[in-house]
Short mmCIF file of N, CA and C in Angstrom, two decimals:
data_model
loop_
_atom_site.label_atom_id
_atom_site.label_comp_id
_atom_site.label_asym_id
_atom_site.label_seq_id
_atom_site.Cartn_x
_atom_site.Cartn_y
_atom_site.Cartn_z
N MET A 1 0.94 -1.19 -0.04
CA MET A 1 -0.16 -0.11 0.27
C MET A 1 1.15 1.30 0.07
N LEU A 2 0.20 2.40 -0.43
CA LEU A 2 1.19 3.70 -0.67
C LEU A 2 1.17 4.42 0.51
N ASP A 3 2.28 4.82 0.96
CA ASP A 3 2.14 5.82 2.04
C ASP A 3 2.36 7.02 1.67
N PHE A 4 1.33 8.17 1.47
CA PHE A 4 1.54 9.22 1.08
C PHE A 4 2.02 10.05 1.92
N ASN A 5 2.21 9.81 3.21
CA ASN A 5 2.94 10.51 4.24
C ASN A 5 4.47 10.74 3.96
N ASN A 6 4.96 10.05 3.41
CA ASN A 6 6.53 9.69 3.14
C ASN A 6 6.82 10.33 1.58
N LEU A 7 6.00 10.74 1.00
CA LEU A 7 6.50 11.23 -0.39
C LEU A 7 7.57 12.41 -0.60
N SER A 8 8.53 12.22 -1.11
CA SER A 8 9.58 13.23 -1.14
C SER A 8 9.20 14.31 -2.08
N PRO A 9 9.68 15.31 -2.06
CA PRO A 9 9.69 16.38 -2.99
C PRO A 9 9.82 15.97 -4.45
N VAL A 10 10.87 15.33 -4.41
CA VAL A 10 11.33 14.93 -5.75
C VAL A 10 10.42 14.21 -6.60
N THR A 11 9.67 13.26 -5.69
CA THR A 11 8.78 12.08 -6.18
C THR A 11 7.21 13.04 -6.43
N VAL A 12 6.95 14.08 -5.83
CA VAL A 12 5.94 14.76 -5.98
C VAL A 12 6.44 15.71 -7.45
N GLY A 13 7.47 16.12 -7.29
CA GLY A 13 7.54 16.73 -8.82
C GLY A 13 7.61 15.97 -9.88
N GLY A 14 8.32 14.84 -9.61
CA GLY A 14 8.24 14.27 -10.87
C GLY A 14 7.08 13.92 -11.42
N LEU A 15 5.93 13.16 -10.53
CA LEU A 15 4.77 13.20 -10.82
C LEU A 15 4.05 14.46 -11.61
N PHE A 16 4.56 15.57 -10.80
CA PHE A 16 3.49 16.76 -11.26
C PHE A 16 4.20 16.89 -12.84
N VAL A 17 5.50 16.50 -13.29
CA VAL A 17 6.02 16.97 -14.51
C VAL A 17 5.31 15.98 -15.58
N ALA A 18 5.07 14.70 -15.29
CA ALA A 18 4.77 13.51 -16.06
C ALA A 18 3.23 13.95 -16.33
N HIS A 19 2.50 14.53 -15.19
CA HIS A 19 1.02 14.92 -15.52
C HIS A 19 0.76 16.03 -16.63
N CYS A 20 1.93 17.10 -16.53
CA CYS A 20 1.71 18.18 -17.07
C CYS A 20 2.22 17.84 -18.57
N MET A 21 3.39 16.72 -18.91
CA MET A 21 3.70 16.09 -20.02
C MET A 21 2.55 15.30 -20.72
N VAL A 22 1.64 14.41 -19.94
CA VAL A 22 0.53 13.98 -20.35
C VAL A 22 -0.62 14.85 -21.02
N GLY A 23 -0.71 15.90 -20.26
CA GLY A 23 -1.69 16.93 -20.59
C GLY A 23 -1.31 17.62 -21.70
N THR A 24 -0.17 18.06 -21.75
CA THR A 24 0.61 18.69 -22.89
C THR A 24 0.35 17.51 -24.48
N ALA A 25 0.65 16.38 -24.11
CA ALA A 25 0.34 15.33 -25.56
C ALA A 25 -0.97 15.53 -25.70
N ALA A 26 -1.85 15.50 -24.55
CA ALA A 26 -3.31 15.66 -25.04
C ALA A 26 -3.69 16.99 -25.87
N ALA A 27 -3.17 17.95 -25.65
CA ALA A 27 -3.26 19.10 -26.27
C ALA A 27 -2.66 18.99 -27.68
N VAL A 28 -1.67 18.39 -27.98
CA VAL A 28 -0.90 18.12 -29.05
C VAL A 28 -1.87 17.21 -30.16
N VAL A 29 -2.14 15.94 -29.51
CA VAL A 29 -3.31 15.37 -30.25
C VAL A 29 -4.41 15.79 -30.94
N ALA A 30 -5.15 16.79 -29.65
CA ALA A 30 -6.28 17.40 -30.13
C ALA A 30 -6.08 18.46 -31.13
N THR A 31 -4.88 18.93 -31.35
CA THR A 31 -4.54 20.23 -31.99
C THR A 31 -4.53 19.29 -33.54
N ARG A 32 -3.80 18.43 -33.55
CA ARG A 32 -3.60 17.80 -34.95
C ARG A 32 -4.82 17.39 -35.53
N LYS A 33 -6.09 17.04 -34.73
CA LYS A 33 -7.22 16.67 -35.16
C LYS A 33 -8.35 17.80 -35.40
N GLY A 34 -7.67 19.27 -35.31
CA GLY A 34 -8.45 20.39 -35.66
C GLY A 34 -9.08 21.29 -34.57
N TYR A 35 -8.65 20.90 -33.40
CA TYR A 35 -9.33 21.12 -32.17
C TYR A 35 -8.43 22.57 -31.62
N ALA A 36 -8.91 23.36 -30.83
CA ALA A 36 -8.19 24.60 -30.38
C ALA A 36 -7.13 24.09 -29.61
N LEU A 37 -5.75 24.82 -29.36
CA LEU A 37 -4.59 24.45 -28.84
C LEU A 37 -5.08 25.08 -27.45
N GLY A 38 -5.55 26.08 -27.25
CA GLY A 38 -5.70 27.02 -25.91
C GLY A 38 -6.29 26.12 -25.10
N TRP A 39 -7.88 25.77 -25.52
CA TRP A 39 -8.60 25.30 -24.65
C TRP A 39 -8.20 23.59 -24.26
N TRP A 40 -7.55 22.88 -25.12
CA TRP A 40 -6.80 21.40 -24.95
C TRP A 40 -5.74 21.71 -24.16
N LEU A 41 -4.96 22.65 -24.04
CA LEU A 41 -3.75 22.81 -23.27
C LEU A 41 -4.37 22.97 -21.73
N ILE A 42 -5.76 23.80 -21.66
CA ILE A 42 -6.03 23.84 -20.12
C ILE A 42 -6.72 22.63 -19.76
N PHE A 43 -7.36 21.80 -20.60
CA PHE A 43 -8.27 20.56 -20.11
C PHE A 43 -7.03 19.71 -19.92
N GLY A 44 -6.14 19.54 -20.65
CA GLY A 44 -4.71 18.39 -20.42
C GLY A 44 -4.06 18.86 -19.30
N LEU A 45 -4.00 20.14 -18.87
CA LEU A 45 -3.16 20.36 -17.59
C LEU A 45 -4.01 20.21 -16.38
N ILE A 46 -5.05 20.39 -16.64
CA ILE A 46 -5.87 20.09 -15.64
C ILE A 46 -6.42 18.54 -15.28
N GLY A 47 -6.72 17.97 -16.42
CA GLY A 47 -7.02 16.61 -16.75
C GLY A 47 -6.15 15.48 -16.64
N GLY A 48 -5.08 16.01 -17.26
CA GLY A 48 -4.08 14.74 -17.23
C GLY A 48 -4.52 13.61 -18.29
N THR A 49 -4.55 12.34 -17.84
CA THR A 49 -4.74 11.33 -18.56
C THR A 49 -5.77 11.19 -18.96
N PRO A 50 -7.16 11.24 -18.27
CA PRO A 50 -8.40 11.25 -19.12
C PRO A 50 -8.53 12.26 -20.25
N SER A 51 -7.75 13.36 -20.25
CA SER A 51 -7.81 14.18 -21.50
C SER A 51 -7.31 13.54 -22.58
N LEU A 52 -6.06 12.82 -22.17
CA LEU A 52 -5.23 12.34 -23.32
C LEU A 52 -6.13 11.22 -24.06
N VAL A 53 -6.99 10.29 -23.08
CA VAL A 53 -7.91 9.53 -23.50
C VAL A 53 -8.94 9.89 -24.52
N VAL A 54 -9.47 11.14 -24.17
CA VAL A 54 -10.71 11.66 -24.78
C VAL A 54 -9.93 12.31 -25.97
N ALA A 55 -8.64 13.00 -26.11
CA ALA A 55 -8.34 13.31 -27.34
C ALA A 55 -7.90 12.52 -28.38
N VAL A 56 -7.51 11.35 -27.98
CA VAL A 56 -7.26 10.05 -28.96
C VAL A 56 -8.54 9.59 -29.47
N LEU A 57 -9.76 9.59 -28.47
CA LEU A 57 -10.80 8.90 -29.12
C LEU A 57 -11.20 9.95 -29.90
N MET A 58 -11.59 10.91 -29.96
CA MET A 58 -12.10 12.24 -30.83
C MET A 58 -12.12 12.05 -32.19
N GLN A 59 -13.10 12.07 -32.92
CA GLN A 59 -12.95 12.41 -34.28
C GLN A 59 -12.12 13.60 -34.77
N PRO A 60 -11.70 13.51 -35.92
CA PRO A 60 -11.22 14.78 -36.31
C PRO A 60 -12.23 15.83 -36.84
N LYS A 61 -12.01 16.91 -36.52
CA LYS A 61 -12.92 18.00 -37.19
C LYS A 61 -12.97 17.94 -38.83
N GLU A 62 -14.03 18.13 -39.54
CA GLU A 62 -14.13 18.05 -40.80
C GLU A 62 -13.85 19.72 -41.21
N SER A 63 -12.81 19.72 -42.25
CA SER A 63 -12.65 20.93 -42.64
C SER A 63 -13.54 21.44 -43.75
N HIS A 64 -14.14 22.65 -43.96
CA HIS A 64 -15.13 23.21 -44.84
C HIS A 64 -14.39 24.07 -45.94
N GLU A 65 -13.17 23.46 -46.25
CA GLU A 65 -12.69 24.21 -47.41
C GLU A 65 -13.23 23.90 -48.83
N ILE A 66 -13.27 24.83 -49.68
CA ILE A 66 -13.97 24.93 -51.02
C ILE A 66 -12.66 24.84 -51.90
#
């Protein structure tokens, strides 16, 4: 079982950096599918892994170019 009382600052910092990297990956995936980078960066940095899963499962936006 995890003992959250004895987490070192290095461990917490590493988990924070990993969370932010996953959130940034979600923003990149969503942007490549045609969605707004700013919103997905916010969603990704708050939601982390669930945001990445949603971004991967989303359908690309259809472009309406003539």
